[in-house]
Amino acid sequence: MPTITTTDGTEIFYKDWGTGQPIVFSHGWPLSADDWDTQMLYFLDQGYRVVAADRRGHGRSTQTGDGHDMDHYADDLAAVVEHLDLRDALHVGHSTGGGEVAHYIARHGESRVAKAVLISAVPPLMVQTDANPGGLPLSVFDGLRAQLAANRSEFYRALPAGPFYGFNRDGATPSEAVIQNWWRQGMMGGAKAHYDGIAAFSETDFTEDLKKITVPVLVMHGDDDQIVPYEDAGVLSVELVQNGTLKIYPGFPHGMPTTEADTINADLLEFFRS
């Protein structure tokens, strides 16, 4: 398997297919690079080089006991980018991966970055604070941790079967294959990484990171996102970056890169080519 070893000894698994301008995909919690299969095959066919890594503790990367925070996530991403010598890269992050992309750019600079895309992403800040009254109460994330600790397998079945893809909505047609693939990816990773990762994606404040980003940024969010409500995420993020475009998708769920791949892929291609 293609891996790199970070400075703290963590092995990061990555996929690297094709040639051309690189697109680097950062996945959501608690998934893996496999969540981008549809996008990677589509953009490979469009003539791009496509790269995706399993975050530390996720997928096929080392199940480390520590380092599950945005600084390490961003540094691990930088290590992959530098190992593959990616330049003029297009960075795409979904959910937690959107936070990883924002923090990577702010922390490591834009010299290798052409554009960025934040899809259903967690910035600027998920948890409710005095400065972020529209955020979700800490009790919501405490509840996620409790469910994970009690029975991770059941929890990882219920989340995709319900709010993640909007399969709990009236008239929805749940896909058993999509649900099982989500469960498969989640269970490949480490429980400790996933437990700690809840704080990483919910309590990291990306406000200053977003303000530092000068490359073009496309912010994509569904208005029926039951995981990361768009009003306190995408709508606020696009106001903080220096060159941002917001696309709100009526009725689309949090996992829209999977359930609405045709629309999302077409809009990504248009942004990359613009």
Short mmCIF file of C-alpha atoms in Angstrom, two decimals:
data_model
loop_
_atom_site.label_atom_id
_atom_site.label_comp_id
_atom_site.label_asym_id
_atom_site.label_seq_id
_atom_site.Cartn_x
_atom_site.Cartn_y
_atom_site.Cartn_z
CA MET A 1 0.00 0.00 0.00
CA PRO A 2 1.29 3.51 -0.72
CA THR A 3 2.00 5.23 2.58
CA ILE A 4 4.16 7.96 4.02
CA THR A 5 5.48 8.10 7.58
CA THR A 6 5.06 11.38 9.42
CA THR A 7 7.55 12.88 11.85
CA ASP A 8 5.78 11.21 14.80
CA GLY A 9 5.87 7.78 13.16
CA THR A 10 2.29 7.68 11.90
CA GLU A 11 1.76 5.91 8.57
CA ILE A 12 -0.68 7.73 6.31
CA PHE A 13 -2.25 5.73 3.48
CA TYR A 14 -2.97 7.58 0.25
CA LYS A 15 -4.28 7.04 -3.28
CA ASP A 16 -2.60 8.80 -6.20
CA TRP A 17 -4.06 8.20 -9.64
CA GLY A 18 -3.49 9.82 -13.01
CA THR A 19 -1.63 12.85 -14.29
CA GLY A 20 -2.44 16.50 -14.83
CA GLN A 21 -3.43 19.20 -12.36
CA PRO A 22 -3.85 17.54 -8.95
CA ILE A 23 -7.10 17.47 -7.01
CA VAL A 24 -6.58 16.59 -3.35
CA PHE A 25 -9.62 15.25 -1.49
CA SER A 26 -10.02 15.40 2.32
CA HIS A 27 -12.72 13.11 3.72
CA GLY A 28 -15.24 13.54 6.49
CA TRP A 29 -15.46 11.93 9.93
CA PRO A 30 -15.24 8.95 10.56
CA LEU A 31 -14.74 7.82 6.96
CA SER A 32 -11.78 7.28 4.64
CA ALA A 33 -10.44 8.18 1.21
CA ASP A 34 -12.92 5.64 -0.19
CA ASP A 35 -15.71 8.15 0.36
CA TRP A 36 -14.34 10.04 -2.66
CA ASP A 37 -14.38 7.09 -5.08
CA THR A 38 -17.10 8.58 -7.28
CA GLN A 39 -15.34 11.96 -7.51
CA MET A 40 -11.90 10.43 -8.05
CA LEU A 41 -13.05 8.26 -10.97
CA TYR A 42 -14.98 11.15 -12.51
CA PHE A 43 -12.11 13.64 -12.36
CA LEU A 44 -9.56 11.04 -13.42
CA ASP A 45 -11.65 10.69 -16.58
CA GLN A 46 -11.59 14.48 -16.97
CA GLY A 47 -7.79 14.47 -17.14
CA TYR A 48 -6.91 15.38 -13.56
CA ARG A 49 -4.52 13.74 -11.14
CA VAL A 50 -6.55 12.68 -8.10
CA VAL A 51 -5.17 12.19 -4.61
CA ALA A 52 -6.88 11.21 -1.35
CA ALA A 53 -5.47 10.09 1.98
CA ASP A 54 -6.92 8.31 5.01
CA ARG A 55 -6.69 10.67 7.97
CA ARG A 56 -4.61 9.37 10.89
CA GLY A 57 -6.64 6.83 12.86
CA HIS A 58 -9.03 6.40 9.92
CA GLY A 59 -9.20 3.82 7.15
CA ARG A 60 -5.85 2.18 6.46
CA SER A 61 -3.69 4.73 8.29
CA THR A 62 -2.12 4.02 11.69
CA GLN A 63 -4.57 3.82 14.58
CA THR A 64 -2.57 6.19 16.74
CA GLY A 65 -3.59 6.93 20.31
CA ASP A 66 -3.00 10.65 20.03
CA GLY A 67 -2.61 13.50 17.53
CA HIS A 68 -6.29 13.62 16.67
CA ASP A 69 -6.54 17.38 16.31
CA MET A 70 -6.60 19.85 13.44
CA ASP A 71 -2.91 20.76 13.75
CA HIS A 72 -1.91 17.13 13.15
CA TYR A 73 -4.54 16.68 10.44
CA ALA A 74 -3.21 19.72 8.57
CA ASP A 75 0.41 18.67 9.03
CA ASP A 76 -0.34 15.15 7.80
CA LEU A 77 -2.01 16.61 4.70
CA ALA A 78 1.02 18.82 4.13
CA ALA A 79 3.28 15.78 4.42
CA VAL A 80 1.34 13.99 1.67
CA VAL A 81 1.35 17.07 -0.57
CA GLU A 82 5.09 17.55 -0.13
CA HIS A 83 5.91 13.85 -0.53
CA LEU A 84 4.07 13.80 -3.87
CA ASP A 85 5.37 17.30 -4.75
CA LEU A 86 1.87 18.50 -5.62
CA ARG A 87 1.70 22.01 -7.05
CA ASP A 88 -1.15 24.18 -8.33
CA ALA A 89 -3.41 21.82 -6.38
CA LEU A 90 -7.17 21.99 -6.09
CA HIS A 91 -8.15 21.07 -2.52
CA VAL A 92 -11.61 19.67 -1.81
CA GLY A 93 -12.78 18.98 1.73
CA HIS A 94 -16.08 17.46 2.88
CA SER A 95 -17.36 18.06 6.42
CA THR A 96 -14.36 17.58 8.77
CA GLY A 97 -12.21 17.53 5.65
CA GLY A 98 -13.31 21.08 4.92
CA GLY A 99 -11.86 22.14 8.26
CA GLU A 100 -8.70 20.23 7.46
CA VAL A 101 -8.35 22.06 4.13
CA ALA A 102 -8.89 25.49 5.70
CA HIS A 103 -6.41 24.80 8.49
CA TYR A 104 -3.86 23.33 6.08
CA ILE A 105 -3.92 26.40 3.85
CA ALA A 106 -3.71 28.82 6.77
CA ARG A 107 -0.97 26.82 8.52
CA HIS A 108 1.17 25.87 5.51
CA GLY A 109 0.50 28.68 3.06
CA GLU A 110 -0.83 28.90 -0.47
CA SER A 111 2.32 28.33 -2.53
CA ARG A 112 1.10 24.89 -3.64
CA VAL A 113 -2.62 25.74 -3.73
CA ALA A 114 -4.65 26.97 -6.72
CA LYS A 115 -8.21 26.79 -5.38
CA ALA A 116 -10.19 25.27 -2.52
CA VAL A 117 -13.67 23.82 -2.09
CA LEU A 118 -15.52 23.39 1.20
CA ILE A 119 -18.45 20.96 0.93
CA SER A 120 -20.93 20.62 3.81
CA ALA A 121 -17.95 21.75 5.85
CA VAL A 122 -17.61 22.37 9.59
CA PRO A 123 -15.98 25.88 9.52
CA PRO A 124 -16.09 28.40 10.94
CA LEU A 125 -17.15 26.76 14.26
CA MET A 126 -19.74 24.09 15.01
CA VAL A 127 -20.15 24.28 18.78
CA GLN A 128 -22.29 26.96 20.37
CA THR A 129 -20.37 29.66 22.25
CA ASP A 130 -21.04 33.23 23.32
CA ALA A 131 -19.35 34.35 20.11
CA ASN A 132 -21.17 31.70 18.05
CA PRO A 133 -24.74 31.63 19.36
CA GLY A 134 -26.02 29.85 16.25
CA GLY A 135 -23.84 26.80 16.87
CA LEU A 136 -24.93 23.44 18.22
CA PRO A 137 -24.88 22.93 22.02
CA LEU A 138 -21.95 20.98 23.46
CA SER A 139 -24.48 18.39 24.64
CA VAL A 140 -25.01 17.35 21.01
CA PHE A 141 -21.36 16.36 20.68
CA ASP A 142 -21.31 14.77 24.12
CA GLY A 143 -24.18 12.63 22.86
CA LEU A 144 -22.17 11.56 19.81
CA ARG A 145 -19.28 10.54 22.06
CA ALA A 146 -21.59 8.58 24.35
CA GLN A 147 -23.13 6.66 21.43
CA LEU A 148 -19.70 5.91 19.97
CA ALA A 149 -18.39 4.62 23.30
CA ALA A 150 -21.49 2.54 24.01
CA ASN A 151 -21.78 0.73 20.66
CA ARG A 152 -19.82 2.13 17.76
CA SER A 153 -21.17 -0.41 15.27
CA GLU A 154 -24.81 0.43 15.99
CA PHE A 155 -24.05 4.15 15.97
CA TYR A 156 -22.30 3.85 12.60
CA ARG A 157 -25.33 2.07 11.22
CA ALA A 158 -27.89 4.59 12.49
CA LEU A 159 -26.12 7.76 11.33
CA PRO A 160 -26.00 6.99 7.58
CA ALA A 161 -29.41 5.31 7.70
CA GLY A 162 -30.82 8.53 9.12
CA PRO A 163 -29.65 12.14 8.99
CA PHE A 164 -26.29 11.89 7.17
CA TYR A 165 -27.86 11.24 3.77
CA GLY A 166 -31.35 12.48 4.60
CA PHE A 167 -32.71 8.94 4.45
CA ASN A 168 -34.90 9.82 7.44
CA ARG A 169 -36.89 12.37 5.41
CA ASP A 170 -40.43 11.63 4.16
CA GLY A 171 -40.29 10.23 0.65
CA ALA A 172 -36.57 9.36 0.81
CA THR A 173 -35.39 6.08 -0.69
CA PRO A 174 -32.59 4.73 1.52
CA SER A 175 -29.77 2.92 -0.24
CA GLU A 176 -28.64 -0.13 1.71
CA ALA A 177 -25.38 -0.19 -0.25
CA VAL A 178 -24.58 3.43 0.67
CA ILE A 179 -25.43 2.79 4.33
CA GLN A 180 -23.26 -0.32 4.48
CA ASN A 181 -20.36 1.42 2.73
CA TRP A 182 -20.48 4.22 5.32
CA TRP A 183 -20.49 1.60 8.11
CA ARG A 184 -17.59 -0.26 6.47
CA GLN A 185 -15.44 2.84 6.23
CA GLY A 186 -16.21 3.87 9.79
CA MET A 187 -15.44 0.50 11.30
CA MET A 188 -12.08 0.35 9.48
CA GLY A 189 -10.85 3.22 11.64
CA GLY A 190 -9.91 3.41 15.30
CA ALA A 191 -12.41 4.14 18.05
CA LYS A 192 -9.97 6.42 19.91
CA ALA A 193 -9.29 8.49 16.79
CA HIS A 194 -12.99 8.84 16.10
CA TYR A 195 -13.81 9.70 19.71
CA ASP A 196 -11.16 12.42 19.87
CA GLY A 197 -12.04 13.59 16.37
CA ILE A 198 -15.46 14.77 17.53
CA ALA A 199 -13.81 17.53 19.53
CA ALA A 200 -11.49 18.30 16.62
CA PHE A 201 -14.31 18.92 14.16
CA SER A 202 -16.76 20.54 16.55
CA GLU A 203 -14.63 22.72 18.84
CA THR A 204 -11.93 24.02 16.47
CA ASP A 205 -12.51 27.65 15.57
CA PHE A 206 -11.51 28.17 11.92
CA THR A 207 -12.39 31.88 11.79
CA GLU A 208 -8.81 33.13 11.57
CA ASP A 209 -7.88 30.34 9.16
CA LEU A 210 -10.60 31.38 6.74
CA LYS A 211 -9.54 35.01 6.89
CA LYS A 212 -6.05 34.05 5.70
CA ILE A 213 -7.24 32.29 2.54
CA THR A 214 -6.81 34.40 -0.60
CA VAL A 215 -7.14 31.75 -3.34
CA PRO A 216 -10.62 31.27 -4.88
CA VAL A 217 -12.88 29.24 -2.62
CA LEU A 218 -16.15 27.54 -3.54
CA VAL A 219 -18.42 26.87 -0.56
CA MET A 220 -21.11 24.25 -1.24
CA HIS A 221 -23.82 23.39 1.27
CA GLY A 222 -27.24 21.74 1.22
CA ASP A 223 -30.04 23.56 2.99
CA ASP A 224 -31.29 20.24 4.41
CA ASP A 225 -27.96 19.38 6.03
CA GLN A 226 -28.91 17.80 9.37
CA ILE A 227 -25.29 17.32 10.49
CA VAL A 228 -23.71 20.73 9.82
CA PRO A 229 -26.52 23.31 9.52
CA TYR A 230 -25.71 25.58 6.60
CA GLU A 231 -26.71 28.89 8.20
CA ASP A 232 -23.91 28.66 10.78
CA ALA A 233 -21.38 27.08 8.43
CA GLY A 234 -21.30 27.73 4.69
CA VAL A 235 -23.11 31.06 4.91
CA LEU A 236 -20.63 32.40 7.47
CA SER A 237 -17.53 30.81 5.90
CA VAL A 238 -17.94 32.52 2.55
CA GLU A 239 -18.02 35.90 4.28
CA LEU A 240 -14.66 35.23 5.96
CA VAL A 241 -12.56 34.10 2.99
CA GLN A 242 -11.22 36.82 0.71
CA ASN A 243 -12.42 35.37 -2.61
CA GLY A 244 -15.39 33.12 -1.98
CA THR A 245 -18.46 31.88 -3.87
CA LEU A 246 -21.42 30.29 -2.11
CA LYS A 247 -23.72 27.65 -3.61
CA ILE A 248 -26.69 26.53 -1.53
CA TYR A 249 -28.50 23.40 -2.75
CA PRO A 250 -32.22 23.16 -1.90
CA GLY A 251 -33.06 19.88 -0.21
CA PHE A 252 -29.56 18.40 -0.42
CA PRO A 253 -28.28 16.48 2.65
CA HIS A 254 -24.92 16.47 4.40
CA GLY A 255 -23.66 13.54 2.33
CA MET A 256 -24.51 15.20 -0.98
CA PRO A 257 -21.23 14.27 -2.73
CA THR A 258 -22.58 10.69 -2.64
CA THR A 259 -26.32 11.08 -3.09
CA GLU A 260 -26.11 14.03 -5.50
CA ALA A 261 -22.79 13.21 -7.15
CA ASP A 262 -23.83 14.21 -10.68
CA THR A 263 -24.70 17.75 -9.58
CA ILE A 264 -21.74 18.17 -7.24
CA ASN A 265 -19.21 16.82 -9.75
CA ALA A 266 -20.48 19.08 -12.53
CA ASP A 267 -20.29 22.16 -10.31
CA LEU A 268 -16.80 21.24 -9.11
CA LEU A 269 -15.64 20.83 -12.71
CA GLU A 270 -17.06 24.22 -13.66
CA PHE A 271 -15.27 25.85 -10.74
CA PHE A 272 -11.97 24.15 -11.51
CA ARG A 273 -12.13 25.22 -15.15
CA SER A 274 -13.28 28.77 -14.50
#
